[in-house]
Amino acid sequence: MSPDVLQALQHAERPAIIRGAVRDWPLVQKGLQSADAVMDYLSQFAGEHPLTQFSGPASMKGRFFYNEARTGFNFEAKRVSVEAFFDAIKASRNDPNAPHFYVGSTDLDRYFPGLRTENDLLASAGILQDQSVIASLWMGNRTTAAAHYDMSNNIACCLVGQRRFTLFPPDQIANLYPGPLEPTPAGQVVSMVDFDAPDFETHPGFREALASAQVADLEPGDLLYYPALWWHQVEALDAFNVMVNYWWNEAEAFMDTPMLTLMHGLLSLRDRTAQEKAAWKALFDYYVFGDSETPRVHLPDHMQGPLADLDAPEARRLRAALLKRLNR
């Protein structure tokens, strides 16, 4: 696999699969032998920190979601050792009524120190060297992460077992019927649609979402890239599954998350009149979503203020001014 291919993914605007991209990783090769070989291999790198295991009954059919009354979740979380988690995997794999459980978004360097010396996309391909990248491990049995979006670009490496990603472009948000902003099953807003049994009377727009869906069926060694804010449901399809993913943003580190802007927009804009909102939309298009040169090109440098290219000091000044106004 050429590093140039992976480098091109950094700027891709759509999901893309590279088959067999990481098939030569020792972890993938262990998985092609057996699940036990994978667990023995991973145990060599297990650190001293316990994992967070999410688990739910067989009746949930693997879908980690809200409970039926929508008063909480259909799963629980607890801290376990790597050994205890693997024991649970071994006990469940031949049981059709076994509970569903997974360990997700587990920092590789903290929980499995040294694993990346033999299994790492960034080191082997030489990509994203100028980005702050989060590398995480995901393990479990047959589970489904309800459709959600992440605020970072993502490269997902399917290492053990098969996975299915069902992806939707960001403009399908209304047709995916997002749940509450909080609480959420895993930190991000999820679609309220049950993909296995959609209720088209309650969620009629989901038919349109399905028309634009992209399905990525991944085998061990395959790599999937998708851009930030693409919705995705993730299904782990085998009795034992392992994935490593890489998250990154190309924004400067001093920039705040746009979710803060959205939350403040609910506070300051949503409930104004339609006329006012249309006017503010024009202002946002001019100052935020349009070309950054347009609002400042006619101003001398000393008058541009926050309209100029942002740097860390100016970001701190803006943040301080916002905090002062918010704390009124």
mmCIF file of C-alpha atoms in Angstrom:
data_model
loop_
_atom_site.group_PDB
_atom_site.id
_atom_site.type_symbol
_atom_site.label_atom_id
_atom_site.label_comp_id
_atom_site.label_asym_id
_atom_site.label_seq_id
_atom_site.Cartn_x
_atom_site.Cartn_y
_atom_site.Cartn_z
ATOM 1 C CA MET A 1 0.000 0.000 0.000
ATOM 2 C CA SER A 2 1.415 3.356 -1.018
ATOM 3 C CA PRO A 3 1.593 6.128 1.609
ATOM 4 C CA ASP A 4 0.414 8.472 -1.144
ATOM 5 C CA VAL A 5 -2.955 6.703 -1.137
ATOM 6 C CA LEU A 6 -3.425 7.262 2.560
ATOM 7 C CA GLN A 7 -2.224 10.832 2.358
ATOM 8 C CA ALA A 8 -4.888 11.498 -0.261
ATOM 9 C CA LEU A 9 -7.537 10.355 2.211
ATOM 10 C CA GLN A 10 -6.755 13.292 4.484
ATOM 11 C CA HIS A 11 -8.516 15.568 2.029
ATOM 12 C CA ALA A 12 -11.160 13.206 0.648
ATOM 13 C CA GLU A 13 -14.752 14.402 0.834
ATOM 14 C CA ARG A 14 -16.403 10.969 0.812
ATOM 15 C CA PRO A 15 -15.897 7.605 2.531
ATOM 16 C CA ALA A 16 -13.391 5.256 0.945
ATOM 17 C CA ILE A 17 -12.247 1.679 1.574
ATOM 18 C CA ILE A 18 -8.743 0.328 1.048
ATOM 19 C CA ARG A 19 -8.922 -3.444 1.028
ATOM 20 C CA GLY A 20 -6.141 -5.300 2.828
ATOM 21 C CA ALA A 21 -4.424 -2.080 3.867
ATOM 22 C CA VAL A 22 -3.300 -3.426 7.270
ATOM 23 C CA ARG A 23 -3.526 -7.155 6.627
ATOM 24 C CA ASP A 24 0.162 -7.593 7.401
ATOM 25 C CA TRP A 25 -0.207 -6.340 10.985
ATOM 26 C CA PRO A 26 0.655 -9.045 13.544
ATOM 27 C CA LEU A 27 -2.678 -8.434 15.255
ATOM 28 C CA VAL A 28 -4.577 -9.201 12.051
ATOM 29 C CA GLN A 29 -2.504 -12.302 11.434
ATOM 30 C CA LYS A 30 -3.221 -13.554 14.959
ATOM 31 C CA GLY A 31 -6.913 -13.061 14.289
ATOM 32 C CA LEU A 32 -6.723 -15.184 11.154
ATOM 33 C CA GLN A 33 -5.391 -17.968 13.404
ATOM 34 C CA SER A 34 -7.965 -17.775 16.214
ATOM 35 C CA ALA A 35 -9.624 -15.485 18.726
ATOM 36 C CA ASP A 36 -7.537 -17.051 21.488
ATOM 37 C CA ALA A 37 -4.341 -16.159 19.622
ATOM 38 C CA VAL A 38 -5.489 -12.520 19.498
ATOM 39 C CA MET A 39 -6.276 -12.420 23.205
ATOM 40 C CA ASP A 40 -2.946 -13.998 24.113
ATOM 41 C CA TYR A 41 -1.172 -11.469 21.903
ATOM 42 C CA LEU A 42 -3.011 -8.443 23.302
ATOM 43 C CA SER A 43 -2.476 -9.636 26.863
ATOM 44 C CA GLN A 44 1.273 -9.197 26.362
ATOM 45 C CA PHE A 45 0.709 -5.444 26.023
ATOM 46 C CA ALA A 46 -1.987 -4.971 28.645
ATOM 47 C CA GLY A 47 -1.179 -2.079 30.966
ATOM 48 C CA GLU A 48 -2.117 -1.594 34.592
ATOM 49 C CA HIS A 49 -5.251 0.470 33.941
ATOM 50 C CA PRO A 50 -8.637 -1.310 33.991
ATOM 51 C CA LEU A 51 -10.868 -1.092 30.934
ATOM 52 C CA THR A 52 -14.396 0.314 30.794
ATOM 53 C CA GLN A 53 -16.728 -2.480 29.692
ATOM 54 C CA PHE A 54 -20.239 -1.738 28.436
ATOM 55 C CA SER A 55 -22.651 -4.653 28.653
ATOM 56 C CA GLY A 56 -26.320 -5.404 28.124
ATOM 57 C CA PRO A 57 -28.645 -8.425 27.991
ATOM 58 C CA ALA A 58 -29.232 -10.642 24.995
ATOM 59 C CA SER A 59 -32.670 -9.052 24.582
ATOM 60 C CA MET A 60 -31.056 -5.815 23.381
ATOM 61 C CA LYS A 61 -29.895 -7.714 20.258
ATOM 62 C CA GLY A 62 -26.555 -5.962 20.435
ATOM 63 C CA ARG A 63 -27.901 -2.430 19.948
ATOM 64 C CA PHE A 64 -26.504 -0.125 22.618
ATOM 65 C CA PHE A 65 -29.252 2.425 23.019
ATOM 66 C CA TYR A 66 -31.844 3.908 25.347
ATOM 67 C CA ASN A 67 -34.165 1.701 27.357
ATOM 68 C CA GLU A 68 -37.734 1.247 26.146
ATOM 69 C CA ALA A 69 -39.087 3.945 28.461
ATOM 70 C CA ARG A 70 -36.360 6.365 27.280
ATOM 71 C CA THR A 71 -35.513 7.077 30.917
ATOM 72 C CA GLY A 72 -31.980 5.729 30.717
ATOM 73 C CA PHE A 73 -29.906 3.251 28.766
ATOM 74 C CA ASN A 74 -30.286 -0.448 27.999
ATOM 75 C CA PHE A 75 -26.743 -1.206 29.170
ATOM 76 C CA GLU A 76 -24.398 -0.602 32.075
ATOM 77 C CA ALA A 77 -20.726 0.250 32.397
ATOM 78 C CA LYS A 78 -18.159 -1.163 34.769
ATOM 79 C CA ARG A 79 -14.398 -1.282 35.180
ATOM 80 C CA VAL A 80 -12.737 -4.619 34.436
ATOM 81 C CA SER A 81 -9.270 -5.975 33.877
ATOM 82 C CA VAL A 82 -8.148 -7.052 30.423
ATOM 83 C CA GLU A 83 -8.103 -10.636 31.674
ATOM 84 C CA ALA A 84 -11.687 -10.416 32.960
ATOM 85 C CA PHE A 85 -12.879 -8.942 29.668
ATOM 86 C CA PHE A 86 -11.280 -11.725 27.674
ATOM 87 C CA ASP A 87 -12.762 -14.317 30.050
ATOM 88 C CA ALA A 88 -16.193 -12.844 29.323
ATOM 89 C CA ILE A 89 -15.550 -13.056 25.578
ATOM 90 C CA LYS A 90 -14.543 -16.705 25.874
ATOM 91 C CA ALA A 91 -17.605 -17.534 27.973
ATOM 92 C CA SER A 92 -20.000 -15.878 25.539
ATOM 93 C CA ARG A 93 -18.831 -16.950 22.114
ATOM 94 C CA ASN A 94 -20.738 -20.263 22.007
ATOM 95 C CA ASP A 95 -23.795 -19.043 23.892
ATOM 96 C CA PRO A 96 -26.677 -17.780 21.697
ATOM 97 C CA ASN A 97 -28.203 -16.056 24.738
ATOM 98 C CA ALA A 98 -24.997 -14.414 25.890
ATOM 99 C CA PRO A 99 -24.988 -10.741 26.894
ATOM 100 C CA HIS A 100 -23.525 -8.191 24.522
ATOM 101 C CA PHE A 101 -20.480 -6.223 25.593
ATOM 102 C CA TYR A 102 -17.675 -4.127 24.233
ATOM 103 C CA VAL A 103 -14.760 -1.940 25.191
ATOM 104 C CA GLY A 104 -14.719 1.219 23.108
ATOM 105 C CA SER A 105 -12.556 4.253 22.403
ATOM 106 C CA THR A 106 -9.701 2.890 24.503
ATOM 107 C CA ASP A 107 -6.499 4.898 24.178
ATOM 108 C CA LEU A 108 -3.897 2.547 22.709
ATOM 109 C CA ASP A 109 -0.830 4.044 24.312
ATOM 110 C CA ARG A 110 -2.358 4.231 27.796
ATOM 111 C CA TYR A 111 -4.046 0.831 27.968
ATOM 112 C CA PHE A 112 -1.886 -1.270 25.629
ATOM 113 C CA PRO A 113 1.551 0.370 25.717
ATOM 114 C CA GLY A 114 3.898 -0.947 23.059
ATOM 115 C CA LEU A 115 1.193 -2.400 20.826
ATOM 116 C CA ARG A 116 1.685 0.348 18.247
ATOM 117 C CA THR A 117 5.334 -0.565 17.771
ATOM 118 C CA GLU A 118 4.104 -3.525 15.717
ATOM 119 C CA ASN A 119 0.637 -2.370 14.687
ATOM 120 C CA ASP A 120 0.384 1.261 13.681
ATOM 121 C CA LEU A 121 -0.815 2.884 10.502
ATOM 122 C CA LEU A 122 0.809 6.239 11.166
ATOM 123 C CA ALA A 123 4.312 4.921 11.721
ATOM 124 C CA SER A 124 4.225 2.516 8.796
ATOM 125 C CA ALA A 125 2.651 4.897 6.308
ATOM 126 C CA GLY A 126 4.147 8.161 7.495
ATOM 127 C CA ILE A 127 0.864 10.061 7.374
ATOM 128 C CA LEU A 128 -0.724 12.686 9.607
ATOM 129 C CA GLN A 129 2.632 13.511 11.132
ATOM 130 C CA ASP A 130 1.616 17.163 11.493
ATOM 131 C CA GLN A 131 -1.750 16.400 13.108
ATOM 132 C CA SER A 132 -2.794 15.619 16.665
ATOM 133 C CA VAL A 133 -4.149 12.090 16.270
ATOM 134 C CA ILE A 134 -6.064 9.959 18.765
ATOM 135 C CA ALA A 135 -5.516 6.224 18.271
ATOM 136 C CA SER A 136 -8.096 3.992 19.957
ATOM 137 C CA LEU A 137 -8.864 0.295 20.322
ATOM 138 C CA TRP A 138 -12.368 -1.239 20.170
ATOM 139 C CA MET A 139 -13.178 -4.836 21.185
ATOM 140 C CA GLY A 140 -16.307 -6.844 21.846
ATOM 141 C CA ASN A 141 -18.718 -9.478 20.679
ATOM 142 C CA ARG A 142 -21.734 -8.896 18.410
ATOM 143 C CA THR A 143 -22.681 -5.272 19.049
ATOM 144 C CA THR A 144 -24.214 -2.314 17.258
ATOM 145 C CA ALA A 145 -23.328 1.322 17.842
ATOM 146 C CA ALA A 146 -26.401 3.346 16.861
ATOM 147 C CA ALA A 147 -25.865 5.830 14.037
ATOM 148 C CA HIS A 148 -24.051 8.940 15.203
ATOM 149 C CA TYR A 149 -21.495 11.451 13.967
ATOM 150 C CA ASP A 150 -18.023 12.343 15.186
ATOM 151 C CA MET A 151 -16.481 15.785 15.010
ATOM 152 C CA SER A 152 -13.202 14.380 13.681
ATOM 153 C CA ASN A 153 -12.047 12.673 10.515
ATOM 154 C CA ASN A 154 -11.764 8.932 10.991
ATOM 155 C CA ILE A 155 -9.690 6.052 9.691
ATOM 156 C CA ALA A 156 -11.075 2.739 10.980
ATOM 157 C CA CYS A 157 -8.941 -0.394 10.665
ATOM 158 C CA CYS A 158 -10.875 -3.657 10.889
ATOM 159 C CA LEU A 159 -8.464 -6.111 12.496
ATOM 160 C CA VAL A 160 -10.385 -9.098 13.870
ATOM 161 C CA GLY A 161 -13.851 -10.194 12.767
ATOM 162 C CA GLN A 162 -16.115 -8.510 10.258
ATOM 163 C CA ARG A 163 -17.676 -5.058 10.609
ATOM 164 C CA ARG A 164 -20.366 -3.206 8.748
ATOM 165 C CA PHE A 165 -20.501 0.576 8.594
ATOM 166 C CA THR A 166 -23.658 2.224 7.287
ATOM 167 C CA LEU A 167 -22.788 5.816 6.442
ATOM 168 C CA PHE A 168 -24.853 8.899 5.633
ATOM 169 C CA PRO A 169 -23.718 12.372 4.500
ATOM 170 C CA PRO A 170 -24.200 15.205 7.005
ATOM 171 C CA ASP A 171 -27.111 16.695 5.076
ATOM 172 C CA GLN A 172 -29.255 13.678 6.033
ATOM 173 C CA ILE A 173 -29.450 14.717 9.685
ATOM 174 C CA ALA A 174 -33.187 15.476 9.654
ATOM 175 C CA ASN A 175 -33.979 12.123 8.015
ATOM 176 C CA LEU A 176 -32.046 10.284 10.740
ATOM 177 C CA TYR A 177 -34.157 11.751 13.564
ATOM 178 C CA PRO A 178 -31.445 12.616 16.108
ATOM 179 C CA GLY A 179 -32.059 11.927 19.772
ATOM 180 C CA PRO A 180 -31.463 14.323 22.655
ATOM 181 C CA LEU A 181 -28.279 16.327 22.981
ATOM 182 C CA GLU A 182 -27.951 14.780 26.441
ATOM 183 C CA PRO A 183 -27.851 12.202 27.808
ATOM 184 C CA THR A 184 -26.389 10.155 24.960
ATOM 185 C CA PRO A 185 -25.276 6.506 24.957
ATOM 186 C CA ALA A 186 -21.623 7.281 24.275
ATOM 187 C CA GLY A 187 -21.143 11.041 24.211
ATOM 188 C CA GLN A 188 -22.595 11.778 20.774
ATOM 189 C CA VAL A 189 -26.145 12.306 19.574
ATOM 190 C CA VAL A 190 -27.562 9.107 18.037
ATOM 191 C CA SER A 191 -30.288 8.389 15.514
ATOM 192 C CA MET A 192 -33.547 7.254 17.103
ATOM 193 C CA VAL A 193 -34.289 4.990 14.128
ATOM 194 C CA ASP A 194 -33.931 1.251 14.634
ATOM 195 C CA PHE A 195 -32.211 0.296 11.382
ATOM 196 C CA ASP A 196 -33.228 -3.354 11.741
ATOM 197 C CA ALA A 197 -36.909 -2.510 12.180
ATOM 198 C CA PRO A 198 -37.517 1.078 11.032
ATOM 199 C CA ASP A 199 -40.876 2.628 11.878
ATOM 200 C CA PHE A 200 -41.614 4.598 8.717
ATOM 201 C CA GLU A 201 -44.766 6.090 10.196
ATOM 202 C CA THR A 202 -42.769 7.725 12.982
ATOM 203 C CA HIS A 203 -39.664 8.268 10.838
ATOM 204 C CA PRO A 204 -40.878 8.696 7.228
ATOM 205 C CA GLY A 205 -37.785 10.635 6.139
ATOM 206 C CA PHE A 206 -35.616 7.609 6.858
ATOM 207 C CA ARG A 207 -36.548 6.248 3.426
ATOM 208 C CA GLU A 208 -34.744 9.220 1.896
ATOM 209 C CA ALA A 209 -31.769 8.666 4.181
ATOM 210 C CA LEU A 210 -31.548 5.046 3.041
ATOM 211 C CA ALA A 211 -31.445 6.188 -0.577
ATOM 212 C CA SER A 212 -28.191 8.050 0.128
ATOM 213 C CA ALA A 213 -26.689 5.481 2.520
ATOM 214 C CA GLN A 214 -23.321 3.897 1.809
ATOM 215 C CA VAL A 215 -22.622 0.445 3.268
ATOM 216 C CA ALA A 216 -19.038 -0.636 3.938
ATOM 217 C CA ASP A 217 -18.574 -4.332 4.745
ATOM 218 C CA LEU A 218 -15.084 -4.778 6.115
ATOM 219 C CA GLU A 219 -12.945 -7.908 6.398
ATOM 220 C CA PRO A 220 -9.898 -8.237 8.679
ATOM 221 C CA GLY A 221 -7.154 -6.017 7.289
ATOM 222 C CA ASP A 222 -9.475 -3.555 5.531
ATOM 223 C CA LEU A 223 -9.342 0.182 6.164
ATOM 224 C CA LEU A 224 -12.253 2.621 5.987
ATOM 225 C CA TYR A 225 -11.929 6.394 5.855
ATOM 226 C CA TYR A 226 -14.823 8.801 6.359
ATOM 227 C CA PRO A 227 -14.836 12.559 6.909
ATOM 228 C CA ALA A 228 -15.906 14.392 10.034
ATOM 229 C CA LEU A 229 -19.652 14.729 10.677
ATOM 230 C CA TRP A 230 -20.674 11.803 8.479
ATOM 231 C CA TRP A 231 -23.280 9.736 10.312
ATOM 232 C CA HIS A 232 -22.388 6.071 10.750
ATOM 233 C CA GLN A 233 -23.852 2.995 12.369
ATOM 234 C CA VAL A 234 -21.241 0.369 13.242
ATOM 235 C CA GLU A 235 -22.041 -3.332 13.559
ATOM 236 C CA ALA A 236 -19.531 -5.861 14.871
ATOM 237 C CA LEU A 237 -20.652 -9.110 13.257
ATOM 238 C CA ASP A 238 -18.596 -11.869 14.878
ATOM 239 C CA ALA A 239 -18.238 -13.450 18.307
ATOM 240 C CA PHE A 240 -15.010 -11.501 18.808
ATOM 241 C CA ASN A 241 -14.080 -8.281 17.023
ATOM 242 C CA VAL A 242 -11.179 -5.853 17.267
ATOM 243 C CA MET A 243 -10.782 -2.495 15.550
ATOM 244 C CA VAL A 244 -8.290 0.346 15.787
ATOM 245 C CA ASN A 245 -9.276 3.805 14.660
ATOM 246 C CA TYR A 246 -7.556 7.153 14.240
ATOM 247 C CA TRP A 247 -9.323 10.482 14.827
ATOM 248 C CA TRP A 248 -7.942 13.845 13.794
ATOM 249 C CA ASN A 249 -8.970 17.370 12.839
ATOM 250 C CA GLU A 250 -7.136 19.705 10.549
ATOM 251 C CA ALA A 251 -8.185 22.740 12.598
ATOM 252 C CA GLU A 252 -5.638 24.584 14.698
ATOM 253 C CA ALA A 253 -5.398 23.396 18.291
ATOM 254 C CA PHE A 254 -6.484 26.781 19.677
ATOM 255 C CA MET A 255 -9.837 26.612 17.878
ATOM 256 C CA ASP A 256 -12.882 25.684 19.955
ATOM 257 C CA THR A 257 -15.322 22.931 19.020
ATOM 258 C CA PRO A 258 -18.217 24.160 16.863
ATOM 259 C CA MET A 259 -20.563 22.308 19.212
ATOM 260 C CA LEU A 260 -20.086 25.182 21.661
ATOM 261 C CA THR A 261 -21.304 27.550 18.956
ATOM 262 C CA LEU A 262 -24.304 25.342 18.284
ATOM 263 C CA MET A 263 -25.199 25.202 21.984
ATOM 264 C CA HIS A 264 -24.918 28.975 22.280
ATOM 265 C CA GLY A 265 -26.998 29.280 19.118
ATOM 266 C CA LEU A 266 -29.808 27.438 20.894
ATOM 267 C CA LEU A 267 -29.533 29.997 23.666
ATOM 268 C CA SER A 268 -29.224 33.108 21.522
ATOM 269 C CA LEU A 269 -30.816 32.466 18.102
ATOM 270 C CA ARG A 270 -33.254 29.576 17.869
ATOM 271 C CA ASP A 271 -36.285 31.239 19.456
ATOM 272 C CA ARG A 272 -36.063 34.588 17.663
ATOM 273 C CA THR A 273 -38.500 35.541 14.918
ATOM 274 C CA ALA A 274 -38.150 34.064 11.448
ATOM 275 C CA GLN A 275 -37.213 37.500 10.126
ATOM 276 C CA GLU A 276 -34.437 37.925 12.676
ATOM 277 C CA LYS A 277 -33.114 34.412 12.082
ATOM 278 C CA ALA A 278 -32.955 35.033 8.347
ATOM 279 C CA ALA A 279 -30.979 38.210 8.958
ATOM 280 C CA TRP A 280 -28.585 36.440 11.336
ATOM 281 C CA LYS A 281 -28.163 33.647 8.816
ATOM 282 C CA ALA A 282 -26.994 36.230 6.292
ATOM 283 C CA LEU A 283 -24.517 37.577 8.841
ATOM 284 C CA PHE A 284 -23.195 34.091 9.603
ATOM 285 C CA ASP A 285 -22.849 33.353 5.891
ATOM 286 C CA TYR A 286 -20.869 36.564 5.487
ATOM 287 C CA TYR A 287 -18.597 36.306 8.519
ATOM 288 C CA VAL A 288 -18.327 32.556 9.196
ATOM 289 C CA PHE A 289 -19.391 30.290 6.350
ATOM 290 C CA GLY A 290 -18.263 32.399 3.421
ATOM 291 C CA ASP A 291 -14.780 33.235 2.156
ATOM 292 C CA SER A 292 -12.745 34.546 5.090
ATOM 293 C CA GLU A 293 -11.159 37.252 2.896
ATOM 294 C CA THR A 294 -14.403 38.975 1.943
ATOM 295 C CA PRO A 295 -15.226 40.610 5.318
ATOM 296 C CA ARG A 296 -11.729 42.022 5.740
ATOM 297 C CA VAL A 297 -10.250 42.703 2.340
ATOM 298 C CA HIS A 298 -11.455 46.330 2.331
ATOM 299 C CA LEU A 299 -10.086 47.031 5.836
ATOM 300 C CA PRO A 300 -6.516 48.039 6.712
ATOM 301 C CA ASP A 301 -4.655 45.521 8.835
ATOM 302 C CA HIS A 302 -4.930 47.532 12.064
ATOM 303 C CA MET A 303 -8.749 47.520 11.808
ATOM 304 C CA GLN A 304 -9.306 43.823 11.101
ATOM 305 C CA GLY A 305 -9.240 42.543 14.690
ATOM 306 C CA PRO A 306 -10.819 39.050 14.902
ATOM 307 C CA LEU A 307 -11.517 39.172 11.153
ATOM 308 C CA ALA A 308 -7.799 38.657 10.538
ATOM 309 C CA ASP A 309 -6.246 35.191 10.525
ATOM 310 C CA LEU A 310 -6.651 33.775 14.016
ATOM 311 C CA ASP A 311 -3.671 32.776 16.104
ATOM 312 C CA ALA A 312 -3.397 31.472 19.659
ATOM 313 C CA PRO A 313 -3.179 34.909 21.372
ATOM 314 C CA GLU A 314 -6.186 36.274 19.470
ATOM 315 C CA ALA A 315 -8.131 33.077 20.241
ATOM 316 C CA ARG A 316 -7.416 33.553 23.960
ATOM 317 C CA ARG A 317 -8.593 37.168 23.752
ATOM 318 C CA LEU A 318 -11.815 36.185 22.005
ATOM 319 C CA ARG A 319 -12.444 33.403 24.498
ATOM 320 C CA ALA A 320 -11.922 35.780 27.438
ATOM 321 C CA ALA A 321 -14.343 38.306 25.921
ATOM 322 C CA LEU A 322 -16.957 35.599 25.409
ATOM 323 C CA LEU A 323 -16.606 34.329 28.964
ATOM 324 C CA LYS A 324 -17.011 37.835 30.298
ATOM 325 C CA ARG A 325 -20.262 38.261 28.347
ATOM 326 C CA LEU A 326 -21.581 34.794 29.246
ATOM 327 C CA ASN A 327 -20.923 35.260 32.958
ATOM 328 C CA ARG A 328 -23.355 38.128 33.285
#
